[in-house]
PDB file of C-alpha atoms in Angstrom:
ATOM      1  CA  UNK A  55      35.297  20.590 -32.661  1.00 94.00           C
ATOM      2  CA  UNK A  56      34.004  17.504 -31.328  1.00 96.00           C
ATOM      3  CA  UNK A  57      30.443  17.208 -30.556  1.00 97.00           C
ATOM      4  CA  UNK A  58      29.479  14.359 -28.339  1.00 98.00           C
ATOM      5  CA  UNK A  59      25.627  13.336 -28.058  1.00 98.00           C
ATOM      6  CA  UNK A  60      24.688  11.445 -25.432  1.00 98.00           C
ATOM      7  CA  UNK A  61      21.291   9.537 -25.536  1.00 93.00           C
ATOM      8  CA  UNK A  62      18.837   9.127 -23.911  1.00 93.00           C
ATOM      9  CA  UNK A  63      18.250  12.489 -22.674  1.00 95.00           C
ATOM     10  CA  UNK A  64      16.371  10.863 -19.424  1.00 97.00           C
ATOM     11  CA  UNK A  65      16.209   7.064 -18.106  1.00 96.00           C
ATOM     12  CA  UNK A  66      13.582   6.216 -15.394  1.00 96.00           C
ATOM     13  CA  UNK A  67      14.835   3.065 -13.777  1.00 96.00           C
ATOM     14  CA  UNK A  68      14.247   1.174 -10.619  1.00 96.00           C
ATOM     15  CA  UNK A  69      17.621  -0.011  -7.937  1.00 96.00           C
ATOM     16  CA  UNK A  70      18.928  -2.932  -8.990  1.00 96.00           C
ATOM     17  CA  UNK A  71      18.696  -3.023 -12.838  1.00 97.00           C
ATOM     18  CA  UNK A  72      21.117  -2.625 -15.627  1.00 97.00           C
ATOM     19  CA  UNK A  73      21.721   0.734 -17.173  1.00 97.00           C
ATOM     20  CA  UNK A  74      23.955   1.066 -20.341  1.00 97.00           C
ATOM     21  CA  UNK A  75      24.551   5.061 -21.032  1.00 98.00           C
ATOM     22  CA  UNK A  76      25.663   5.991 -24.758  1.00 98.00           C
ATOM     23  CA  UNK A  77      27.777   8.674 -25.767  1.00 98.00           C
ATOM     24  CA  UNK A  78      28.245   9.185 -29.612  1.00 98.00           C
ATOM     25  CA  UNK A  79      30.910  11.702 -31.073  1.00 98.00           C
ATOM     26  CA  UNK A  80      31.165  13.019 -34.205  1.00 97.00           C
ATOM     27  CA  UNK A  81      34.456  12.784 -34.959  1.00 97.00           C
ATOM     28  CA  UNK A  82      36.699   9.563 -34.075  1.00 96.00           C
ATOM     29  CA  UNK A  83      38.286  10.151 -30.498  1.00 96.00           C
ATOM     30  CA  UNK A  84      41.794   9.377 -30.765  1.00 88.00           C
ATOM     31  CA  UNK A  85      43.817   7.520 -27.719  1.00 87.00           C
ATOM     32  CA  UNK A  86      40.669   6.445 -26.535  1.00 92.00           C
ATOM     33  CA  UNK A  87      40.535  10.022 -24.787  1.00 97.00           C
ATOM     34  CA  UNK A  88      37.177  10.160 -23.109  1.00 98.00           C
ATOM     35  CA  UNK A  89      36.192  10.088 -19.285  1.00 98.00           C
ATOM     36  CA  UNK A  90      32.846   9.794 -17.384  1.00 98.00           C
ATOM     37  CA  UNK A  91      31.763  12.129 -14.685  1.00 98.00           C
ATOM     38  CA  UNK A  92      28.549  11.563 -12.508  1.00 98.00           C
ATOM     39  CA  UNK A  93      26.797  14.763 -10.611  1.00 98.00           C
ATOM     40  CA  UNK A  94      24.623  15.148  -8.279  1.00 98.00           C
ATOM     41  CA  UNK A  95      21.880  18.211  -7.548  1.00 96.00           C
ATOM     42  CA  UNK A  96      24.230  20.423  -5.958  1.00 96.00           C
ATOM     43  CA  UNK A  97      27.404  19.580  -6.080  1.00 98.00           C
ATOM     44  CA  UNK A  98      30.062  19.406  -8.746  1.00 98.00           C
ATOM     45  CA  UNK A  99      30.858  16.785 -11.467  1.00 98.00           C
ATOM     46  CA  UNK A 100      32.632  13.529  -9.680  1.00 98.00           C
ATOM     47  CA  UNK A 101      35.409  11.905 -12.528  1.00 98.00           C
ATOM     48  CA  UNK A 102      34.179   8.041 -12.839  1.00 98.00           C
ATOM     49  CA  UNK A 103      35.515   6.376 -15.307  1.00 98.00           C
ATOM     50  CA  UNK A 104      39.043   7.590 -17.694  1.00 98.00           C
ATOM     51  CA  UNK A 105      40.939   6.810 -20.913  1.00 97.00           C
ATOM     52  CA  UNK A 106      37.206   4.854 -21.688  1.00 97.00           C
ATOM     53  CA  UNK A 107      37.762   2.134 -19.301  1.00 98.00           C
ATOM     54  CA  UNK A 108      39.833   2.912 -16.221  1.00 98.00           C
ATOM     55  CA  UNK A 109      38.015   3.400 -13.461  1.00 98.00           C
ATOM     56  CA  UNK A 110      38.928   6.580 -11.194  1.00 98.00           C
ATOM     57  CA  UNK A 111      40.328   5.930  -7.600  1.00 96.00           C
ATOM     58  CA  UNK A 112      37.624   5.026  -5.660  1.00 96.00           C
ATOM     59  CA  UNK A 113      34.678   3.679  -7.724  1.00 98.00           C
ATOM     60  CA  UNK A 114      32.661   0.793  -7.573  1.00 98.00           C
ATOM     61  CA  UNK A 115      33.311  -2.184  -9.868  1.00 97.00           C
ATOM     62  CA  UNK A 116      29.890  -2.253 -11.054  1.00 98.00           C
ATOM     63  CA  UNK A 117      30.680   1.134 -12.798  1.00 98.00           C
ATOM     64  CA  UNK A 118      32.088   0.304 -16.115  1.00 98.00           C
ATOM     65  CA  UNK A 119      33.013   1.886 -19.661  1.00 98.00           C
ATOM     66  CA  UNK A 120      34.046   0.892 -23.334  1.00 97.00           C
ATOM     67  CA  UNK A 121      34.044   1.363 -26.995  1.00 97.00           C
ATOM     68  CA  UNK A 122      36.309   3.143 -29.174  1.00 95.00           C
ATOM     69  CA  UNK A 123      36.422   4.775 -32.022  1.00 95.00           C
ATOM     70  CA  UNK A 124      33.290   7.259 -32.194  1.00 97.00           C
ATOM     71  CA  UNK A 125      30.311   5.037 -30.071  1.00 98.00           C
ATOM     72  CA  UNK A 126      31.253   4.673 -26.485  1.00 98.00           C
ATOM     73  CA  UNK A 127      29.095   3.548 -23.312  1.00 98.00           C
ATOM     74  CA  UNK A 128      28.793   3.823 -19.745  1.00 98.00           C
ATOM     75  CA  UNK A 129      27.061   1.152 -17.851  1.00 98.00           C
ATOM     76  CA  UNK A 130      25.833   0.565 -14.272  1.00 98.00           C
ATOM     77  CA  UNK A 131      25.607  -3.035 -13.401  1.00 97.00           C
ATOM     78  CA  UNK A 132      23.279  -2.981 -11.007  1.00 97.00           C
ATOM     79  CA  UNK A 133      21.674   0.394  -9.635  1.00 97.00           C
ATOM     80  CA  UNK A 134      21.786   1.213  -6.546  1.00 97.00           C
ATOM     81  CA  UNK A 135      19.769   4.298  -5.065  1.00 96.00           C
ATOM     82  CA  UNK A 136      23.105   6.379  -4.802  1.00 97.00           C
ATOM     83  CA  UNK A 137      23.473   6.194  -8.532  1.00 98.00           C
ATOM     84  CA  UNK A 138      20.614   8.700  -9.565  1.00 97.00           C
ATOM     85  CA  UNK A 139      22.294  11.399 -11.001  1.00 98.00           C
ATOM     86  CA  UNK A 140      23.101  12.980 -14.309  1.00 98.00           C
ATOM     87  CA  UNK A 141      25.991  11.664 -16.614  1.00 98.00           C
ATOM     88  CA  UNK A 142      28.700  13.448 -18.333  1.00 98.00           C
ATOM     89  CA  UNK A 143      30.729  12.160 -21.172  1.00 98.00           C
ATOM     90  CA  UNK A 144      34.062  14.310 -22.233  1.00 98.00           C
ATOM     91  CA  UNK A 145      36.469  13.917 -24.630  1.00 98.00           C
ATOM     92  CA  UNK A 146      39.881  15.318 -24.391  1.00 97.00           C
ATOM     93  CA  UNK A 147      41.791  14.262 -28.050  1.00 95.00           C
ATOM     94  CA  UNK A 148      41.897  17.772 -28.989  1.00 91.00           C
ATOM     95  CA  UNK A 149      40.623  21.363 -28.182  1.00 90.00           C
ATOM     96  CA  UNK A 150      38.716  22.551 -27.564  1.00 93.00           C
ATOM     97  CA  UNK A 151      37.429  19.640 -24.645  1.00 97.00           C
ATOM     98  CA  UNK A 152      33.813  19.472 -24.770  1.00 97.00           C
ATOM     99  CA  UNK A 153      31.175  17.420 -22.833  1.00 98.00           C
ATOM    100  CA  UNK A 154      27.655  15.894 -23.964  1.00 97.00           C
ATOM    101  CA  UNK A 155      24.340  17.652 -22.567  1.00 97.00           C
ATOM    102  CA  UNK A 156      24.102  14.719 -20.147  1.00 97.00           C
ATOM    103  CA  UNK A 157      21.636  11.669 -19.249  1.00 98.00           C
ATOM    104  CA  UNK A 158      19.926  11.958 -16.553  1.00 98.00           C
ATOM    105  CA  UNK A 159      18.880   8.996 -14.069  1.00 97.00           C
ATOM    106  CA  UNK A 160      15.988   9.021 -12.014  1.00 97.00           C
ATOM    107  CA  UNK A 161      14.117   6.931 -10.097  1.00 93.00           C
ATOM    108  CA  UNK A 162      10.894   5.086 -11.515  1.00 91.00           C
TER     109      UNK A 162
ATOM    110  CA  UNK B1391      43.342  14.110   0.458  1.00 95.00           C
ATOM    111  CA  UNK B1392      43.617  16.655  -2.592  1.00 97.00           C
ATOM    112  CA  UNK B1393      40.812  19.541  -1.760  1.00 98.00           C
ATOM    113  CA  UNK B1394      39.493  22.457  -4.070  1.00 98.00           C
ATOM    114  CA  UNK B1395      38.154  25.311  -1.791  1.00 98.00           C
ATOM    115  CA  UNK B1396      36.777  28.505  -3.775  1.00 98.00           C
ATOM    116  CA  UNK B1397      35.346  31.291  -3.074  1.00 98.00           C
ATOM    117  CA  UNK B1398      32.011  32.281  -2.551  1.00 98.00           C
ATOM    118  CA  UNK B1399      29.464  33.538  -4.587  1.00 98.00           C
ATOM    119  CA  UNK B1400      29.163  36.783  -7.025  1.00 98.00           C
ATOM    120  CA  UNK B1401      26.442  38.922  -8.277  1.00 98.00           C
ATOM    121  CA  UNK B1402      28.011  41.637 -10.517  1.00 98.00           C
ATOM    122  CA  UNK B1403      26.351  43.967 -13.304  1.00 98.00           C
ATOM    123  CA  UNK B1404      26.632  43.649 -17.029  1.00 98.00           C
ATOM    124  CA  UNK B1405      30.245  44.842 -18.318  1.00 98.00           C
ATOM    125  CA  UNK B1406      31.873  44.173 -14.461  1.00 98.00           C
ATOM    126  CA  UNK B1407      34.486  41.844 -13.768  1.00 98.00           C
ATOM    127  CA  UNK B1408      34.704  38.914 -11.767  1.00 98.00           C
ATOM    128  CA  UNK B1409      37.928  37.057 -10.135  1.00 98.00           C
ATOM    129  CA  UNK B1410      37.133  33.990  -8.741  1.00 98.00           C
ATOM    130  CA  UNK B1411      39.660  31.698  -6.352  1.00 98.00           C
ATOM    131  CA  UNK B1412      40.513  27.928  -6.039  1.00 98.00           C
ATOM    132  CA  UNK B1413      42.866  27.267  -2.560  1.00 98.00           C
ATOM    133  CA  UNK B1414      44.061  24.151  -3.149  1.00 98.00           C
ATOM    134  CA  UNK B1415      45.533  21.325  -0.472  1.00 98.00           C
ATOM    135  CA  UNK B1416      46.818  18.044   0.016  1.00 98.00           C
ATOM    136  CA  UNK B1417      49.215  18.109  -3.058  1.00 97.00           C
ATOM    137  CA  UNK B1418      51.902  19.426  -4.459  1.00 97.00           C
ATOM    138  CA  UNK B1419      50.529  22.831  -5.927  1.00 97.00           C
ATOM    139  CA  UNK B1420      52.788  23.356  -8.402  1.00 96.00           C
ATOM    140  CA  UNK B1421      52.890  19.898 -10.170  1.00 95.00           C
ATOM    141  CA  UNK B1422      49.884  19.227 -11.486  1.00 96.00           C
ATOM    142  CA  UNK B1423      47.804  22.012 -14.161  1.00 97.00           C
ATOM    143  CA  UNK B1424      44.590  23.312 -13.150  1.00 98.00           C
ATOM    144  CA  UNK B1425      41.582  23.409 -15.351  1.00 98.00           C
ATOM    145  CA  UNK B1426      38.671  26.304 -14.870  1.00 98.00           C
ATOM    146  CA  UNK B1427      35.353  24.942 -16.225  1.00 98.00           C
ATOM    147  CA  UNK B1428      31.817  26.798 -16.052  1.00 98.00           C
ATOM    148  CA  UNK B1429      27.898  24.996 -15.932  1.00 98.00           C
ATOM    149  CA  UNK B1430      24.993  26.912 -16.798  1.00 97.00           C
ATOM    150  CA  UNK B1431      21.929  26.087 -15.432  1.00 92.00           C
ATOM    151  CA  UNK B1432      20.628  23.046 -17.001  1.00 90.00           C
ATOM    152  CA  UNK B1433      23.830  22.562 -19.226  1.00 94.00           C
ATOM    153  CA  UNK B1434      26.865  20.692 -19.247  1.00 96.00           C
ATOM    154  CA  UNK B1435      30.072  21.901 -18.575  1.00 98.00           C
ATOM    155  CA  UNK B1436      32.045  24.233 -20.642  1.00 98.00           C
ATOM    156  CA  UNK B1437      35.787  24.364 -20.434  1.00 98.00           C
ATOM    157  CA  UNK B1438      37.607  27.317 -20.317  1.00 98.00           C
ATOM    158  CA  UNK B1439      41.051  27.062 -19.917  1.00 98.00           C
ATOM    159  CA  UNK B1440      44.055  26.010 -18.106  1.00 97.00           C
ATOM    160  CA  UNK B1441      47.216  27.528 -16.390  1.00 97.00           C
ATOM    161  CA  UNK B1442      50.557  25.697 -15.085  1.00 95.00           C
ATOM    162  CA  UNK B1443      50.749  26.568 -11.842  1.00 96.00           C
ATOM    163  CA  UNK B1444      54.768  25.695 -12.010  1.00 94.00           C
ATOM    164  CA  UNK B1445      55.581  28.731 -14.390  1.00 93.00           C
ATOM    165  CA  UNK B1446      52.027  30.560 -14.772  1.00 96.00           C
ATOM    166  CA  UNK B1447      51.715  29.752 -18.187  1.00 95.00           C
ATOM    167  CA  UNK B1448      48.420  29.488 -20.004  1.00 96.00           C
ATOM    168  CA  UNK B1449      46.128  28.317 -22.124  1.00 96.00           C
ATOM    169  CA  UNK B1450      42.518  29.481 -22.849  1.00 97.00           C
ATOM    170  CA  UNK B1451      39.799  27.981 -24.926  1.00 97.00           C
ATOM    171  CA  UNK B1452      39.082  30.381 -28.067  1.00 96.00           C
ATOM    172  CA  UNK B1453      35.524  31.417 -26.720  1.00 95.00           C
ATOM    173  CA  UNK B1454      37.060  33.033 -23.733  1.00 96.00           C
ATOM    174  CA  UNK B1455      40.137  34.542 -25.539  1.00 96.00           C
ATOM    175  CA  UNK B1456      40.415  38.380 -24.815  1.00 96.00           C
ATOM    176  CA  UNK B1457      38.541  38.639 -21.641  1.00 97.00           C
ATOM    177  CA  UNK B1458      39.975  35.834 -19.913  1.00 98.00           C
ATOM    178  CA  UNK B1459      42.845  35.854 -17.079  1.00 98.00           C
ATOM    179  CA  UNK B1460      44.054  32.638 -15.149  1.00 98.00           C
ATOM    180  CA  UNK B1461      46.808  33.383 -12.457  1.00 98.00           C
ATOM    181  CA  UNK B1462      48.231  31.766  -9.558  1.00 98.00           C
ATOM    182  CA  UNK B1463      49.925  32.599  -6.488  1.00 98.00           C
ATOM    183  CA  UNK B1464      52.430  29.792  -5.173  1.00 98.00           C
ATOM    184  CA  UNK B1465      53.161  30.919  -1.968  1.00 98.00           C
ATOM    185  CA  UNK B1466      49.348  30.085  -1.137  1.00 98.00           C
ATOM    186  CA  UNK B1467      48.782  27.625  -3.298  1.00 98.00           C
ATOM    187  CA  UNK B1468      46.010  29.443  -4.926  1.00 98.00           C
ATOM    188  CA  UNK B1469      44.446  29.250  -8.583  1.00 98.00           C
ATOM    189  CA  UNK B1470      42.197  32.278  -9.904  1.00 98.00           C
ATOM    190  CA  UNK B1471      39.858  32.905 -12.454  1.00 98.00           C
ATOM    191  CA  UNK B1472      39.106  36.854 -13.849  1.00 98.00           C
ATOM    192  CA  UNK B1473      36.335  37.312 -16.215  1.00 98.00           C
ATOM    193  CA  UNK B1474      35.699  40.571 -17.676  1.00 98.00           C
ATOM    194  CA  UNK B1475      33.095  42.247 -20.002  1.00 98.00           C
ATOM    195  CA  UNK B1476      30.678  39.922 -17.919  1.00 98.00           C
ATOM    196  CA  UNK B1477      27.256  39.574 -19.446  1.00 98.00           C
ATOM    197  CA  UNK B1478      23.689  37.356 -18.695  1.00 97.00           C
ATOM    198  CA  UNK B1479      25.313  34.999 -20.522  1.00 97.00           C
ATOM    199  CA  UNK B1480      27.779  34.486 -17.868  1.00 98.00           C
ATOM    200  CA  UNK B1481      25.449  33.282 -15.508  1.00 98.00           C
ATOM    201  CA  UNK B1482      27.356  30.418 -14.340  1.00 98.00           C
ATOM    202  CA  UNK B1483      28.870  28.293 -11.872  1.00 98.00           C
ATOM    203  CA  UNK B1484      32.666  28.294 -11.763  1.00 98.00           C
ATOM    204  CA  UNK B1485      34.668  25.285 -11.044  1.00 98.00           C
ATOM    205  CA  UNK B1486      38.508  24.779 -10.954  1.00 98.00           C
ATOM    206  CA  UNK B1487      39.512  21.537 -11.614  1.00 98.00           C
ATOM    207  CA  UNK B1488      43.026  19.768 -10.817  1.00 98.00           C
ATOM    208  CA  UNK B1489      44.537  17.337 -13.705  1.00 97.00           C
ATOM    209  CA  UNK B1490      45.264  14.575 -12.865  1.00 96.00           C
ATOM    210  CA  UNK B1491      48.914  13.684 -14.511  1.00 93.00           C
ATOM    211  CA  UNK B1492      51.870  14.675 -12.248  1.00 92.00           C
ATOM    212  CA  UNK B1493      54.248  17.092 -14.089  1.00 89.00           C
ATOM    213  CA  UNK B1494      57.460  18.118 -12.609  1.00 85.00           C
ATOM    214  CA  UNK B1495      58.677  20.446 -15.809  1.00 81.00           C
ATOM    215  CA  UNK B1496      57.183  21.201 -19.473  1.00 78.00           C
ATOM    216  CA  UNK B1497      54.496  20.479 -20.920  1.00 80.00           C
ATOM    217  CA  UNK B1498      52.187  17.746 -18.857  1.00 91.00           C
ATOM    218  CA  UNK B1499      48.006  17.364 -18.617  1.00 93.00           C
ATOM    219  CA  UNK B1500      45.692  15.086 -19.584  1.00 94.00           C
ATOM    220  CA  UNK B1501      42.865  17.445 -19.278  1.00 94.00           C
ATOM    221  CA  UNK B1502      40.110  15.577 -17.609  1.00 97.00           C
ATOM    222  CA  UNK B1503      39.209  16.749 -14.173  1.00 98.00           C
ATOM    223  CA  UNK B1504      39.577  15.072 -10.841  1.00 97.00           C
ATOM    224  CA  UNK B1505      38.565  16.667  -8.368  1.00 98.00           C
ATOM    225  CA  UNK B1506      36.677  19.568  -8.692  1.00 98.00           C
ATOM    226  CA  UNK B1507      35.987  22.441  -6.441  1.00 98.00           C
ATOM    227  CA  UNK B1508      32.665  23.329  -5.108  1.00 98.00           C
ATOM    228  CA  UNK B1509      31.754  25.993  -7.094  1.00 98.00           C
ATOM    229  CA  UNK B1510      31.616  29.330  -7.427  1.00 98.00           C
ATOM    230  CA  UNK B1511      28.450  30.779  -8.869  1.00 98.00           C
ATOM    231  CA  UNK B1512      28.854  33.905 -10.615  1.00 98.00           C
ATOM    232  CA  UNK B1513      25.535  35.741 -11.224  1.00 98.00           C
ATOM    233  CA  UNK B1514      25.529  38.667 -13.899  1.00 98.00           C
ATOM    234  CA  UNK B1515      21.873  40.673 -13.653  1.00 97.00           C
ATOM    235  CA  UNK B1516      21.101  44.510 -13.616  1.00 95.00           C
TER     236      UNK B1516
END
């Protein structure tokens, strides 16, 4: 099974900076299988960002992903208040598909 | 646009079952797979398992094996999720989730999740 950690656990941030969000996996992720889902309190997880890099249909361009391998990263170019949330990474190489525990993004 | 509806919320009593549904609309039902997931409180989401709404075939995540049951009905275009043996541990919300590739026979899913239904929470308590 692959276990993804995502750090940091928590990011207090203020609209308009630059967030990058790490997601580490134990194993190497092959095909560059991962995607990025952002959630709000509430309501379900919202698919951002596929296959690493490809951004889902809809989504601003300051929403943007990369690595490869095992180390991969989400990043937010410039925050706005909309973007507080928690983030998901998931990987779907193999089975079972399994997600990290999540950053969460608040407000400083 | 492509739209998850489920059904509303449970409260059943350890050892019950559960059967939870997805309506789904503004696609093709039977071309893409559908994907049921579960979130603690506090926790990221868990996948359970998958069924091909073209030919009801399934596949479940090893956790769930034995007390797991994905069907479908086509002529409603209709996903559902039955969960027996139900415990506190269950304590969940329920999502369906379509895939996103577009399969018109075999074997075809990428398994990531867009979009999601709204949820279905499921609460197990005596």
């Amino acid at each position: 099974e692959i276990v993804l950690t995502q750090s940091p656990g928590t990011l207090s941030l203020s609209p308009g900076e630059r967030v990058t969000l790490s997601c580490r996996a134990s194993q190497r992720v092959s095909s560059d299988f991962l995607a990025w889902y952002q959630q709000k309190p509430g309501q379900a997880p919202r698919l951002l960002i596929y296959d690493v890099s490809s951004r889902a249909t809809g989504i601003p361009d300051r929403f943007s992903g990369s690595g490869s391998g095992t180390d991969f990263t989400l990043t937010i170019s410039r925050l706005e208040p909309e973007d507080f949330a928690v983030y998901y990474c998931q990987h779907y190489a193999s089975t079972p598909y399994t997600f990290g525990q999540g950053t969460k993004l608040e407000i400083k | 646009q492509v739209r998850l509806v489920q059904s509303g919320a449970e409260v059943k009593k350890p050892g019950a079952s559960v059967k939870v549904s997805c309506k789904a609309s503004g696609y093709t039902f039977i071309t893409s797979y559908m994907h049921w997931l579960r979130q603690a409180p506090g926790q990221g989401p868990e996948y359970m398992g998958m069924i091909n709404p073209r030919d009801g075939s399934t596949t479940y995540a090893q956790e769930f094996q034995g007390r797991v049951t994905m069907t479908r009905d086509t002529s409603t275009s209709t996903a559902y999720l039955e969960l027996s043996g139900l415990t506190s541990e269950d304590t969940a919300m329920y999502y369906c989730a379509k895939d996103p590739e577009y399969c018109d026979g075999g074997v075809c899913y990428m398994a990531y999740f867009d979009p999601w239904g709204q949820g279905t929470l499921v609460t197990v308590s005596s």
